[in-house]
Coordinates of C-alpha atoms and ligand atoms in Angstrom, one line a residue:
X792 CA -27.8 -14.9 -4.5
X793 CA -31.2 -13.9 -3.2
X794 CA -32.2 -17.5 -3.3
X795 CA -29.1 -18.5 -1.3
X796 CA -29.9 -15.9 1.3
X797 CA -33.6 -16.6 1.7
X798 CA -33.6 -20.4 1.0
X799 CA -32.0 -23.4 2.5
X800 CA -28.8 -22.4 4.1
X801 CA -27.5 -25.9 3.8
X802 CA -28.1 -26.1 0.0
X803 CA -24.9 -27.6 -1.3
X804 CA -25.1 -26.7 -5.0
X805 CA -23.7 -23.2 -5.4
X806 CA -22.6 -22.8 -9.0
X807 CA -21.2 -19.3 -8.2
X808 CA -19.1 -20.6 -5.4
X809 CA -17.9 -23.5 -7.6
X810 CA -17.0 -21.1 -10.4
X811 CA -15.1 -18.9 -7.9
X812 CA -13.2 -21.9 -6.6
X813 CA -12.3 -23.0 -10.1
X814 CA -11.1 -19.5 -11.0
X815 CA -9.1 -19.3 -7.8
X816 CA -7.5 -22.6 -8.6
X817 CA -6.8 -21.6 -12.1
X818 CA -5.3 -18.3 -11.1
X819 CA -3.1 -20.0 -8.4
X820 CA -1.7 -22.5 -10.8
X821 CA -1.1 -19.8 -13.5
X822 CA 0.8 -17.4 -11.1
X823 CA 4.4 -18.8 -11.5
X824 CA 4.3 -18.8 -15.3
X825 CA 2.7 -15.3 -15.3
X826 CA 5.7 -14.0 -13.4
X827 CA 8.0 -15.6 -15.9
X828 CA 6.0 -14.2 -18.8
X829 CA 6.0 -10.7 -17.5
X830 CA 2.2 -10.5 -17.1
X831 CA 2.5 -8.3 -14.0
X832 CA 2.7 -4.5 -14.1
X833 CA 2.7 -1.7 -11.6
X834 CA 0.5 1.3 -11.4
X835 CA 1.6 4.3 -9.4
X836 CA -0.6 6.5 -7.3
X837 CA 0.7 9.9 -6.2
X838 CA 1.1 10.9 -2.6
X839 CA 0.7 14.6 -2.1
X840 CA 1.4 17.1 0.6
X841 CA -2.0 18.2 2.0
X842 CA -0.8 21.8 2.6
X843 CA 0.0 22.7 -1.0
X844 CA -0.9 19.6 -3.1
X845 CA 2.6 19.1 -4.3
X846 CA 3.7 15.5 -5.2
X847 CA 5.6 13.8 -2.4
X848 CA 6.0 10.4 -4.0
X849 CA 3.9 7.5 -5.2
X850 CA 2.7 4.1 -4.1
X851 CA 3.4 1.1 -6.3
X852 CA 0.3 -1.0 -6.8
X853 CA 0.7 -4.3 -8.7
X854 CA -1.7 -5.6 -11.3
X855 CA -1.9 -8.7 -13.4
X856 CA -2.7 -8.5 -17.1
X857 CA -4.2 -12.0 -17.4
X858 CA -4.5 -13.4 -20.9
X859 CA -8.1 -14.5 -20.4
X860 CA -9.5 -12.5 -17.5
X861 CA -8.0 -9.1 -18.4
X862 CA -6.5 -6.8 -15.8
X863 CA -6.8 -8.2 -12.3
X864 CA -6.4 -6.1 -9.1
X865 CA -4.1 -7.2 -6.3
X866 CA -7.1 -8.3 -4.1
X867 CA -7.7 -11.1 -6.6
X868 CA -4.2 -12.6 -6.6
X869 CA -2.1 -11.3 -3.7
X870 CA -3.8 -13.6 -1.2
X871 CA -3.2 -16.6 -3.6
X872 CA 0.4 -15.6 -4.1
X873 CA 0.8 -15.2 -0.3
X874 CA -0.7 -18.6 0.2
X875 CA 1.6 -20.4 -2.3
X876 CA 4.8 -18.4 -1.4
X877 CA 5.0 -16.9 -4.9
X878 CA 4.6 -13.6 -3.2
X879 CA 8.3 -13.7 -2.4
X880 CA 9.6 -13.6 -6.0
X881 CA 6.6 -11.4 -7.1
X882 CA 7.3 -9.0 -4.2
X883 CA 11.0 -8.9 -5.1
X884 CA 10.0 -8.1 -8.7
X885 CA 7.7 -5.3 -7.6
X886 CA 10.4 -3.8 -5.3
X887 CA 13.0 -4.0 -8.0
X888 CA 10.8 -2.5 -10.7
X889 CA 9.4 0.3 -8.4
X890 CA 12.9 1.2 -7.2
X891 CA 14.2 1.4 -10.8
X892 CA 11.3 3.6 -11.7
X893 CA 11.7 5.9 -8.8
X894 CA 15.4 6.2 -9.5
X895 CA 14.5 7.1 -13.1
X896 CA 12.1 9.9 -11.9
X897 CA 14.7 11.2 -9.6
X898 CA 17.5 11.2 -12.1
X899 CA 15.4 13.3 -14.4
X900 CA 14.3 16.0 -12.0
X901 CA 15.6 16.1 -8.5
X902 CA 14.7 19.8 -8.1
X903 CA 11.9 19.6 -5.6
X904 CA 13.7 17.0 -3.5
X905 CA 13.6 13.3 -4.3
X906 CA 10.3 11.6 -5.0
X907 CA 9.5 8.8 -2.6
X908 CA 8.4 5.4 -3.6
X909 CA 6.1 3.3 -1.4
X910 CA 6.0 -0.5 -1.8
X911 CA 3.7 -2.9 0.0
X912 CA 5.0 -5.9 1.9
X913 CA 2.9 -8.8 2.8
X914 CA 3.3 -10.8 6.0
X915 CA 5.2 -13.6 4.2
X916 CA 7.7 -11.2 2.9
X917 CA 8.0 -9.7 6.3
X918 CA 8.9 -13.1 7.8
X919 CA 11.3 -14.0 5.0
X920 CA 14.9 -14.3 6.1
X921 CA 16.2 -12.5 3.0
X922 CA 14.1 -9.4 3.4
X923 CA 17.0 -7.1 4.4
X924 CA 19.5 -8.7 1.9
X925 CA 17.0 -8.5 -0.9
X926 CA 16.2 -4.9 -0.2
X927 CA 19.8 -3.9 0.1
X928 CA 20.4 -5.6 -3.2
X929 CA 17.6 -3.8 -4.9
X930 CA 18.8 -0.4 -3.6
X931 CA 22.3 -1.1 -4.8
X932 CA 21.3 -2.3 -8.2
X933 CA 18.8 0.5 -8.8
X934 CA 21.0 3.2 -7.2
X935 CA 18.0 4.5 -5.3
X936 CA 18.7 6.4 -2.1
X937 CA 17.4 4.3 0.9
X938 CA 15.7 7.5 2.2
X939 CA 13.5 7.5 -0.9
X940 CA 12.1 4.1 -0.2
X941 CA 9.1 3.5 2.1
X942 CA 8.0 -0.1 2.8
X943 CA 4.3 -0.4 3.8
X944 CA 3.3 -3.2 6.3
X945 CA -0.2 -3.6 7.6
X946 CA -0.9 -3.0 11.2
X947 CA -2.3 -6.6 11.5
X948 CA 0.9 -8.1 10.2
X949 CA 2.7 -6.5 13.2
X950 CA 0.2 -7.5 15.8
X951 CA 2.0 -9.3 18.6
X952 CA 5.3 -8.9 16.6
X953 CA 8.2 -10.1 18.7
X954 CA 11.8 -8.8 18.4
X955 CA 12.7 -11.4 15.9
X956 CA 10.1 -10.1 13.5
X957 CA 10.9 -6.4 14.2
X958 CA 14.7 -6.8 13.9
X959 CA 14.8 -6.8 10.1
X960 CA 12.5 -3.8 10.0
X961 CA 14.8 -2.0 12.5
X962 CA 17.8 -2.7 10.3
X963 CA 16.0 -1.3 7.3
X964 CA 15.0 1.8 9.3
X965 CA 18.5 2.3 10.4
X966 CA 19.6 2.3 6.8
X967 CA 17.2 5.2 6.3
X968 CA 14.3 3.2 4.7
X969 CA 10.9 4.4 6.0
X970 CA 8.5 1.9 7.4
X971 CA 4.8 2.8 7.1
X972 CA 2.0 1.2 9.1
X973 CA -0.7 0.6 6.4
X974 CA -4.4 0.5 6.9
X975 CA -4.0 1.9 10.4
X976 CA -7.1 1.9 12.4
X977 CA -8.6 -1.3 10.9
X978 CA -7.1 -3.8 13.3
X979 CA -6.8 -3.8 17.0
X980 CA -4.9 -0.5 17.0
X981 CA -2.7 -0.6 20.0
X982 CA -1.6 2.9 20.3
X983 CA 0.9 2.2 23.1
X984 CA 2.4 -0.5 20.9
X985 CA 3.4 2.2 18.3
X986 CA 6.3 3.3 20.4
X987 CA 7.9 -0.1 20.1
X988 CA 7.6 -0.4 16.3
X989 CA 10.3 1.0 13.9
X990 CA 7.7 2.9 11.9
X991 CA 8.0 6.5 10.8
X992 CA 4.7 6.8 8.8
X993 CA 1.1 6.1 9.8
X994 CA -1.3 5.5 6.9
X995 CA -4.8 6.2 8.2
X996 CA -7.2 3.7 6.7
X997 CA -9.8 4.9 4.1
X998 CA -12.6 4.3 6.6
X999 CA -11.4 7.5 8.5
X1000 CA -11.4 9.4 5.2
X1001 CA -14.9 8.2 4.5
X1002 CA -16.2 9.4 7.8
X1003 CA -15.0 12.9 6.8
X1004 CA -17.6 12.8 4.1
X1005 CA -20.6 13.0 6.4
X1006 CA -22.6 16.2 6.6
X1007 CA -21.9 17.3 9.2
X1008 CA -19.0 15.2 10.2
X1009 CA -19.6 13.3 13.4
X1010 CA -17.7 15.2 16.1
X1011 CA -16.6 11.9 17.7
X1012 CA -14.9 10.9 14.4
X1013 CA -13.2 14.3 14.3
X1014 CA -11.9 13.8 17.8
X1015 CA -10.6 10.3 17.0
X1016 CA -8.6 11.5 14.0
X1017 CA -7.4 14.5 15.9
X1018 CA -6.2 12.3 18.7
X1019 CA -4.5 9.8 16.4
X1020 CA -2.7 12.6 14.5
X1021 CA -1.5 14.3 17.7
X1022 CA -0.3 11.1 19.1
X1023 CA 1.5 10.2 15.9
X1024 CA 3.1 13.6 15.7
X1025 CA 4.3 13.4 19.3
X1026 CA 6.0 10.1 18.3
X1027 CA 7.4 11.9 15.3
X1028 CA 5.5 9.9 12.8
X1029 CA 4.2 11.4 9.5
X1030 CA 0.5 10.9 8.9
X1031 CA -0.8 9.9 5.5
X1032 CA -4.4 9.5 4.7
X1033 CA -5.8 7.0 2.1
X1034 CA -8.8 7.2 -0.1
X1035 CA -9.3 10.9 -0.4
X1036 CA -12.1 11.3 -3.0
X1037 CA -13.3 14.9 -2.5
X1038 CA -11.9 18.3 -1.9
X1039 CA -14.0 18.6 1.3
X1040 CA -12.3 15.5 2.7
X1041 CA -8.9 16.8 1.8
X1042 CA -9.6 20.1 3.5
X1043 CA -11.0 18.5 6.7
X1044 CA -8.0 16.2 7.0
X1045 CA -5.6 19.0 6.4
X1046 CA -7.2 21.0 9.1
X1047 CA -6.9 18.0 11.4
X1048 CA -3.1 18.1 10.9
X1049 CA -2.6 15.2 8.5
X1050 CA 0.6 15.5 6.4
X1051 CA 0.2 13.7 3.2
X1052 CA -2.7 12.2 1.2
X1053 CA -3.5 9.8 -1.5
X1054 CA -6.8 9.2 -3.3
X1055 CA -8.9 9.6 -6.4
X1056 CA -9.4 13.3 -5.7
X1057 CA -5.7 13.8 -6.7
X1058 CA -5.2 10.9 -9.0
X1059 CA -6.1 7.3 -9.6
X1060 CA -3.3 4.8 -9.8
X1061 CA -1.8 5.0 -13.3
X1062 CA 1.2 4.6 -15.6
X1063 CA 4.6 5.8 -14.4
X1064 CA 4.9 8.7 -16.8
X1065 CA 1.8 10.3 -15.3
X1066 CA 3.8 10.8 -12.1
X1067 CA 6.5 12.4 -14.2
X1068 CA 4.1 14.9 -15.7
X1069 CA 2.4 15.7 -12.4
X1070 CA 5.8 16.5 -10.9
X1071 CA 6.8 18.6 -13.9
X1072 CA 3.5 20.4 -13.8
X1073 CA 4.2 21.2 -10.1
X1074 CA 7.6 22.5 -10.9
X1075 CA 6.4 25.3 -13.2
Ligands
C2E1483 P1 -3.3 -0.5 0.1 O1 -1.8 -0.6 0.2 O2 -4.1 0.0 1.2 O3 -3.5 0.4 -1.2 C1 -4.5 1.4 -1.4 C2 -5.7 0.9 -2.2 O4 -6.7 1.9 -2.2 C3 -5.3 0.6 -3.7 O5 -6.1 -0.5 -4.1 C4 -5.8 1.9 -4.3 O6 -6.0 1.7 -5.7 C5 -7.0 2.2 -3.6 N1 -7.4 3.6 -3.6 C6 -6.5 4.6 -3.7 N2 -7.2 5.8 -3.7 C7 -8.5 5.5 -3.5 C8 -9.7 6.3 -3.4 O7 -9.7 7.5 -3.4 N3 -10.9 5.6 -3.2 C9 -10.9 4.2 -3.2 N4 -12.1 3.6 -3.0 N5 -9.8 3.5 -3.3 C10 -8.6 4.1 -3.4 P2 -5.5 -1.7 -5.0 O8 -4.5 -1.2 -6.0 O9 -6.7 -2.5 -5.4 O10 -4.7 -2.5 -3.9 C11 -5.3 -3.2 -2.9 C12 -4.3 -3.7 -1.9 O11 -3.5 -4.7 -2.5 C13 -3.3 -2.7 -1.4 O12 -4.0 -1.9 -0.4 C14 -2.2 -3.5 -0.8 O13 -2.5 -4.0 0.4 C15 -2.2 -4.7 -1.8 N6 -1.2 -4.6 -2.8 C16 -1.1 -3.8 -3.9 N7 0.1 -4.0 -4.5 C17 0.8 -4.8 -3.8 C18 2.2 -5.4 -3.9 O14 3.0 -5.1 -4.7 N8 2.5 -6.3 -2.9 C19 1.7 -6.6 -1.8 N9 2.1 -7.5 -0.9 N10 0.5 -6.1 -1.7 C20 0.0 -5.2 -2.7
MG1484 MG1 -0.3 0.3 0.8
MG1485 MG1 -3.3 1.3 2.6
MG1486 MG1 -6.0 0.0 2.3

């Protein structure tokens, strides 16, 4: 790497890049069979209310238990699945599995109000003509209340979105499904554009949370988050913050008016029964 940086930029032989390309190719071709063989699994990360730390729901995060490479995170294979179109059946599987799981949690303890389940959608899924029909099918089969489902789409996937793209999201929103704008603040955040989108949740990107870790926190950063939160609230959006790693960040973001949070400070993504025990612990 050091050699590559300091040496001849036009050096062609790059064994590391070759190895990465080979792995990418291997992973891409292995994806369809992996889905058939059930090599994917979901970890759940709790979403908590910032005011009292109670569990509000969980985000479903897919992983691949690869027979040779071990457990791979979504950043390693979602782009490949997105590229080949396998993201459609994979995404459908994630939605079905996460909905089933959420229904199971809620069947067993609905005391504190139903737990919400957040599922990520990639741009290809968003453009797929069966998005609404597939989601309706999953809700019917799992018995999950539409109001307990939140679909996360990234801000960048909605940039320049026309009515054709927004229509399915509007239909889902009308059914009671929440749409969240994920990684908000990383793209060309067009605040005025927010009004037009059928979203009910804003997920502030981890970079904002990280800026709350400075000592002292940059007053400009504080103003920016404060401004986003107040705009979001005036549009009746809920504000979730990602990547909360310390109590100080949680406290700062709570003071700034954020509603819910997610991060290692509360819990890392984990097995579904962990969510169960966290909620039960809450209830006592
Ligand atoms: P995301 O939706 O923004 O998910 C949050 C990511 O932040 C997750 O990474 C999570 O493990 C990580 N994270 C949570 N708390 C903390 C923290 O306190 N500190 C730090 N440093 N990181 C934290 P993960 O699981 O690797 O997922 C990466 C991305 O992959 C997700 O970003 C999402 O865009 C995508 N993804 C995950 N599952 C799916 C899926 O089922 N379908 C699609 N289309 N995309 C998915
Ligand atoms: Mg997400
Ligand atoms: Mg996110
Ligand atoms: Mg993110």
